[in-house]
């Protein structure tokens, strides 16, 4: 059976309580995590694609999207 967890303050903390008897020997294997991408990296395929937007779109997006009064 495989249990998942993380290291917190130098201690292995499992995501769920294991159904193992006290004293059971276990083996811990570290799994390298993938590097996290920035928002710009994650959305690079859509950044700069919108054209013909109002100059104040960033500041007034609620007005243009939801119809709320301009600020």
Short mmCIF file of N, CA, C and O in Angstrom, two decimals:
data_model
loop_
_atom_site.label_atom_id
_atom_site.label_comp_id
_atom_site.label_asym_id
_atom_site.label_seq_id
_atom_site.Cartn_x
_atom_site.Cartn_y
_atom_site.Cartn_z
N UNK A 1 0.85 -1.18 0.00
CA UNK A 1 0.00 0.00 0.00
C UNK A 1 0.90 1.24 0.00
O UNK A 1 1.93 1.26 0.64
N UNK A 2 0.49 2.26 -0.72
CA UNK A 2 1.25 3.51 -0.80
C UNK A 2 0.49 4.61 -0.08
O UNK A 2 -0.70 4.80 -0.29
N UNK A 3 1.20 5.32 0.81
CA UNK A 3 0.64 6.48 1.50
C UNK A 3 1.39 7.71 1.02
O UNK A 3 2.59 7.65 0.75
N UNK A 4 0.70 8.84 0.94
CA UNK A 4 1.33 10.08 0.50
C UNK A 4 1.37 11.06 1.66
O UNK A 4 0.51 11.04 2.54
N UNK A 5 2.36 11.93 1.65
CA UNK A 5 2.49 12.94 2.70
C UNK A 5 3.59 13.92 2.35
O UNK A 5 4.08 13.96 1.22
N UNK A 6 4.00 14.70 3.34
CA UNK A 6 5.04 15.70 3.17
C UNK A 6 5.90 15.71 4.42
O UNK A 6 5.51 15.21 5.46
N UNK A 7 7.07 16.33 4.29
CA UNK A 7 7.94 16.56 5.44
C UNK A 7 7.57 17.92 6.03
O UNK A 7 7.51 18.91 5.31
N UNK A 8 7.26 17.95 7.31
CA UNK A 8 6.95 19.20 8.02
C UNK A 8 7.79 19.25 9.28
O UNK A 8 7.65 18.40 10.15
N UNK A 9 8.64 20.26 9.35
CA UNK A 9 9.55 20.42 10.49
C UNK A 9 10.37 19.15 10.73
O UNK A 9 10.56 18.73 11.87
N UNK A 10 10.81 18.51 9.65
CA UNK A 10 11.68 17.34 9.77
C UNK A 10 10.96 16.03 10.08
O UNK A 10 11.59 15.02 10.33
N UNK A 11 9.62 16.05 10.06
CA UNK A 11 8.84 14.86 10.39
C UNK A 11 7.96 14.50 9.20
O UNK A 11 7.39 15.36 8.54
N UNK A 12 7.85 13.20 8.90
CA UNK A 12 6.96 12.74 7.83
C UNK A 12 5.53 12.83 8.33
O UNK A 12 5.16 12.23 9.35
N UNK A 13 4.69 13.60 7.62
CA UNK A 13 3.28 13.75 7.96
C UNK A 13 2.47 13.18 6.80
O UNK A 13 2.53 13.70 5.68
N UNK A 14 1.72 12.12 7.06
CA UNK A 14 0.95 11.47 6.01
C UNK A 14 -0.39 12.17 5.81
O UNK A 14 -0.97 12.71 6.75
N UNK A 15 -0.88 12.13 4.57
CA UNK A 15 -2.16 12.76 4.24
C UNK A 15 -3.33 12.05 4.91
O UNK A 15 -4.35 12.67 5.20
N UNK A 16 -3.21 10.76 5.13
CA UNK A 16 -4.28 10.01 5.78
C UNK A 16 -3.66 9.07 6.80
O UNK A 16 -2.48 8.73 6.72
N UNK A 17 -4.45 8.66 7.79
CA UNK A 17 -3.95 7.76 8.83
C UNK A 17 -3.73 6.37 8.23
O UNK A 17 -4.64 5.77 7.67
N UNK A 18 -2.50 5.84 8.36
CA UNK A 18 -2.25 4.51 7.79
C UNK A 18 -2.91 3.42 8.63
O UNK A 18 -3.01 3.53 9.84
N UNK A 19 -3.36 2.37 7.96
CA UNK A 19 -3.96 1.24 8.64
C UNK A 19 -2.89 0.17 8.83
O UNK A 19 -2.96 -0.92 8.25
N UNK A 20 -1.88 0.50 9.62
CA UNK A 20 -0.77 -0.40 9.87
C UNK A 20 -0.62 -0.60 11.37
O UNK A 20 -0.81 0.34 12.14
N UNK A 21 -0.25 -1.79 11.79
CA UNK A 21 -0.06 -2.02 13.23
C UNK A 21 1.15 -1.25 13.75
O UNK A 21 2.12 -1.03 13.02
N UNK A 22 1.10 -0.86 14.99
CA UNK A 22 2.20 -0.15 15.64
C UNK A 22 3.47 -0.99 15.51
O UNK A 22 3.45 -2.20 15.67
N UNK A 23 4.57 -0.33 15.18
CA UNK A 23 5.85 -1.02 15.07
C UNK A 23 6.16 -1.54 13.68
O UNK A 23 7.24 -2.11 13.47
N UNK A 24 5.24 -1.38 12.74
CA UNK A 24 5.49 -1.83 11.38
C UNK A 24 6.64 -1.04 10.78
O UNK A 24 6.69 0.18 10.88
N UNK A 25 7.60 -1.74 10.18
CA UNK A 25 8.70 -1.06 9.50
C UNK A 25 8.20 -0.51 8.17
O UNK A 25 7.42 -1.15 7.48
N UNK A 26 8.65 0.68 7.84
CA UNK A 26 8.24 1.32 6.59
C UNK A 26 9.49 1.82 5.87
O UNK A 26 10.55 1.96 6.45
N UNK A 27 9.32 2.12 4.60
CA UNK A 27 10.38 2.69 3.78
C UNK A 27 9.86 4.00 3.19
O UNK A 27 8.75 4.04 2.66
N UNK A 28 10.65 5.06 3.30
CA UNK A 28 10.24 6.37 2.79
C UNK A 28 11.06 6.67 1.55
O UNK A 28 12.29 6.57 1.55
N UNK A 29 10.37 7.03 0.47
CA UNK A 29 11.05 7.38 -0.79
C UNK A 29 10.66 8.80 -1.16
O UNK A 29 9.48 9.11 -1.30
N UNK A 30 11.65 9.67 -1.31
CA UNK A 30 11.38 11.06 -1.71
C UNK A 30 11.04 11.11 -3.18
O UNK A 30 11.67 10.46 -4.01
N UNK A 31 10.03 11.90 -3.52
CA UNK A 31 9.61 12.10 -4.90
C UNK A 31 9.93 13.54 -5.27
O UNK A 31 9.39 14.46 -4.66
N UNK A 32 10.81 13.76 -6.25
CA UNK A 32 11.13 15.15 -6.61
C UNK A 32 9.90 15.86 -7.15
O UNK A 32 9.15 15.31 -7.95
N UNK A 33 9.69 17.07 -6.66
CA UNK A 33 8.54 17.84 -7.13
C UNK A 33 8.92 18.62 -8.38
O UNK A 33 10.06 19.02 -8.56
N UNK A 34 7.94 18.80 -9.24
CA UNK A 34 8.16 19.55 -10.47
C UNK A 34 8.32 21.03 -10.12
O UNK A 34 7.67 21.53 -9.22
N UNK A 35 9.19 21.74 -10.84
CA UNK A 35 9.33 23.18 -10.58
C UNK A 35 8.01 23.90 -10.87
O UNK A 35 7.31 23.56 -11.82
N UNK A 36 7.69 24.86 -10.03
CA UNK A 36 6.44 25.62 -10.20
C UNK A 36 6.63 26.71 -11.24
O UNK A 36 7.64 27.41 -11.25
N UNK A 37 5.64 26.86 -12.09
CA UNK A 37 5.68 27.89 -13.12
C UNK A 37 5.07 29.18 -12.58
O UNK A 37 4.14 29.15 -11.77
N UNK A 38 5.58 30.31 -13.06
CA UNK A 38 5.00 31.60 -12.70
C UNK A 38 3.67 31.76 -13.45
O UNK A 38 3.39 31.01 -14.40
N UNK A 39 2.85 32.72 -13.04
CA UNK A 39 1.60 32.98 -13.75
C UNK A 39 1.89 33.35 -15.20
O UNK A 39 1.17 32.93 -16.11
N UNK A 40 2.93 34.13 -15.42
CA UNK A 40 3.27 34.52 -16.80
C UNK A 40 3.61 33.29 -17.64
O UNK A 40 3.21 33.19 -18.80
N UNK A 41 4.33 32.33 -17.05
CA UNK A 41 4.67 31.11 -17.78
C UNK A 41 3.43 30.26 -18.04
O UNK A 41 3.27 29.69 -19.12
N UNK A 42 2.54 30.20 -17.05
CA UNK A 42 1.33 29.38 -17.20
C UNK A 42 0.37 29.95 -18.23
O UNK A 42 -0.34 29.21 -18.90
N UNK A 43 0.32 31.27 -18.36
CA UNK A 43 -0.64 31.91 -19.26
C UNK A 43 0.02 32.54 -20.48
O UNK A 43 -0.58 33.38 -21.14
N UNK A 44 1.23 32.12 -20.80
CA UNK A 44 1.95 32.74 -21.91
C UNK A 44 1.23 32.59 -23.24
O UNK A 44 1.36 33.42 -24.13
N UNK A 45 0.40 31.56 -23.39
CA UNK A 45 -0.31 31.37 -24.66
C UNK A 45 -1.49 32.33 -24.84
O UNK A 45 -2.02 32.44 -25.94
N UNK A 46 -1.92 33.03 -23.78
CA UNK A 46 -3.03 33.97 -23.93
C UNK A 46 -2.63 35.42 -23.65
O UNK A 46 -3.37 36.33 -24.00
N UNK A 47 -1.47 35.64 -23.05
CA UNK A 47 -1.03 37.00 -22.74
C UNK A 47 -0.82 37.77 -24.03
O UNK A 47 -0.14 37.31 -24.95
N UNK A 48 -1.44 38.94 -24.12
CA UNK A 48 -1.29 39.81 -25.28
C UNK A 48 -2.19 39.45 -26.45
O UNK A 48 -2.09 40.07 -27.51
N UNK A 49 -3.07 38.50 -26.30
CA UNK A 49 -3.94 38.07 -27.41
C UNK A 49 -5.15 38.99 -27.61
O UNK A 49 -5.65 39.12 -28.71
N UNK A 50 -5.64 39.59 -26.52
CA UNK A 50 -6.83 40.45 -26.63
C UNK A 50 -6.45 41.75 -27.33
O UNK A 50 -5.42 42.35 -27.04
N UNK A 51 -7.29 42.16 -28.25
CA UNK A 51 -7.04 43.41 -28.97
C UNK A 51 -8.28 44.29 -28.88
O UNK A 51 -9.35 43.84 -28.52
N UNK A 52 -8.12 45.56 -29.19
CA UNK A 52 -9.24 46.52 -29.20
C UNK A 52 -9.94 46.66 -27.85
O UNK A 52 -11.15 46.81 -27.79
N UNK A 53 -9.18 46.60 -26.76
CA UNK A 53 -9.76 46.78 -25.43
C UNK A 53 -9.69 48.26 -25.05
O UNK A 53 -8.80 48.98 -25.51
N UNK A 54 -10.61 48.73 -24.20
CA UNK A 54 -10.53 50.11 -23.73
C UNK A 54 -9.21 50.35 -22.97
O UNK A 54 -8.68 49.43 -22.35
N UNK A 55 -8.70 51.58 -23.02
CA UNK A 55 -7.44 51.89 -22.36
C UNK A 55 -7.50 51.67 -20.86
O UNK A 55 -6.48 51.37 -20.23
N UNK A 56 -8.69 51.83 -20.24
CA UNK A 56 -8.81 51.66 -18.80
C UNK A 56 -9.37 50.28 -18.41
O UNK A 56 -9.89 50.09 -17.34
N UNK A 57 -9.22 49.29 -19.28
CA UNK A 57 -9.77 47.96 -19.03
C UNK A 57 -9.25 47.36 -17.73
O UNK A 57 -10.01 46.79 -16.96
N UNK A 58 -7.95 47.48 -17.46
CA UNK A 58 -7.39 46.89 -16.25
C UNK A 58 -8.00 47.51 -14.99
O UNK A 58 -8.35 46.81 -14.05
N UNK A 59 -8.13 48.82 -14.98
CA UNK A 59 -8.66 49.51 -13.81
C UNK A 59 -10.17 49.37 -13.69
O UNK A 59 -10.72 49.37 -12.58
N UNK A 60 -10.87 49.25 -14.80
CA UNK A 60 -12.34 49.26 -14.80
C UNK A 60 -12.94 47.93 -15.29
O UNK A 60 -14.04 47.92 -15.84
N UNK A 61 -12.23 46.82 -15.07
CA UNK A 61 -12.73 45.55 -15.60
C UNK A 61 -14.11 45.17 -15.05
O UNK A 61 -14.92 44.60 -15.75
N UNK A 62 -14.42 45.52 -13.79
CA UNK A 62 -15.75 45.22 -13.24
C UNK A 62 -16.84 45.96 -14.02
O UNK A 62 -17.92 45.42 -14.23
N UNK A 63 -16.56 47.18 -14.43
CA UNK A 63 -17.52 47.94 -15.20
C UNK A 63 -17.79 47.28 -16.55
O UNK A 63 -18.93 47.06 -16.96
N UNK A 64 -16.71 46.91 -17.25
CA UNK A 64 -16.87 46.34 -18.59
C UNK A 64 -17.39 44.90 -18.58
O UNK A 64 -18.13 44.51 -19.47
N UNK A 65 -17.03 44.14 -17.57
CA UNK A 65 -17.44 42.73 -17.53
C UNK A 65 -18.81 42.56 -16.87
O UNK A 65 -19.66 41.80 -17.35
N UNK A 66 -19.03 43.27 -15.73
CA UNK A 66 -20.25 43.06 -14.94
C UNK A 66 -21.24 44.22 -14.99
O UNK A 66 -22.34 44.12 -14.44
N UNK A 67 -20.83 45.35 -15.58
CA UNK A 67 -21.73 46.49 -15.66
C UNK A 67 -21.79 47.35 -14.40
O UNK A 67 -22.68 48.18 -14.27
N UNK A 68 -20.88 47.14 -13.47
CA UNK A 68 -20.88 47.97 -12.26
C UNK A 68 -20.42 49.39 -12.61
O UNK A 68 -19.78 49.61 -13.62
N UNK A 69 -20.76 50.37 -11.76
CA UNK A 69 -20.37 51.76 -12.05
C UNK A 69 -18.84 51.90 -12.12
O UNK A 69 -18.12 51.20 -11.43
N UNK A 70 -18.38 52.81 -12.96
CA UNK A 70 -16.94 53.08 -13.03
C UNK A 70 -16.47 53.68 -11.72
O UNK A 70 -17.20 54.40 -11.06
N UNK A 71 -15.24 53.40 -11.37
CA UNK A 71 -14.66 53.91 -10.12
C UNK A 71 -14.05 55.27 -10.32
O UNK A 71 -13.27 55.58 -11.08
#
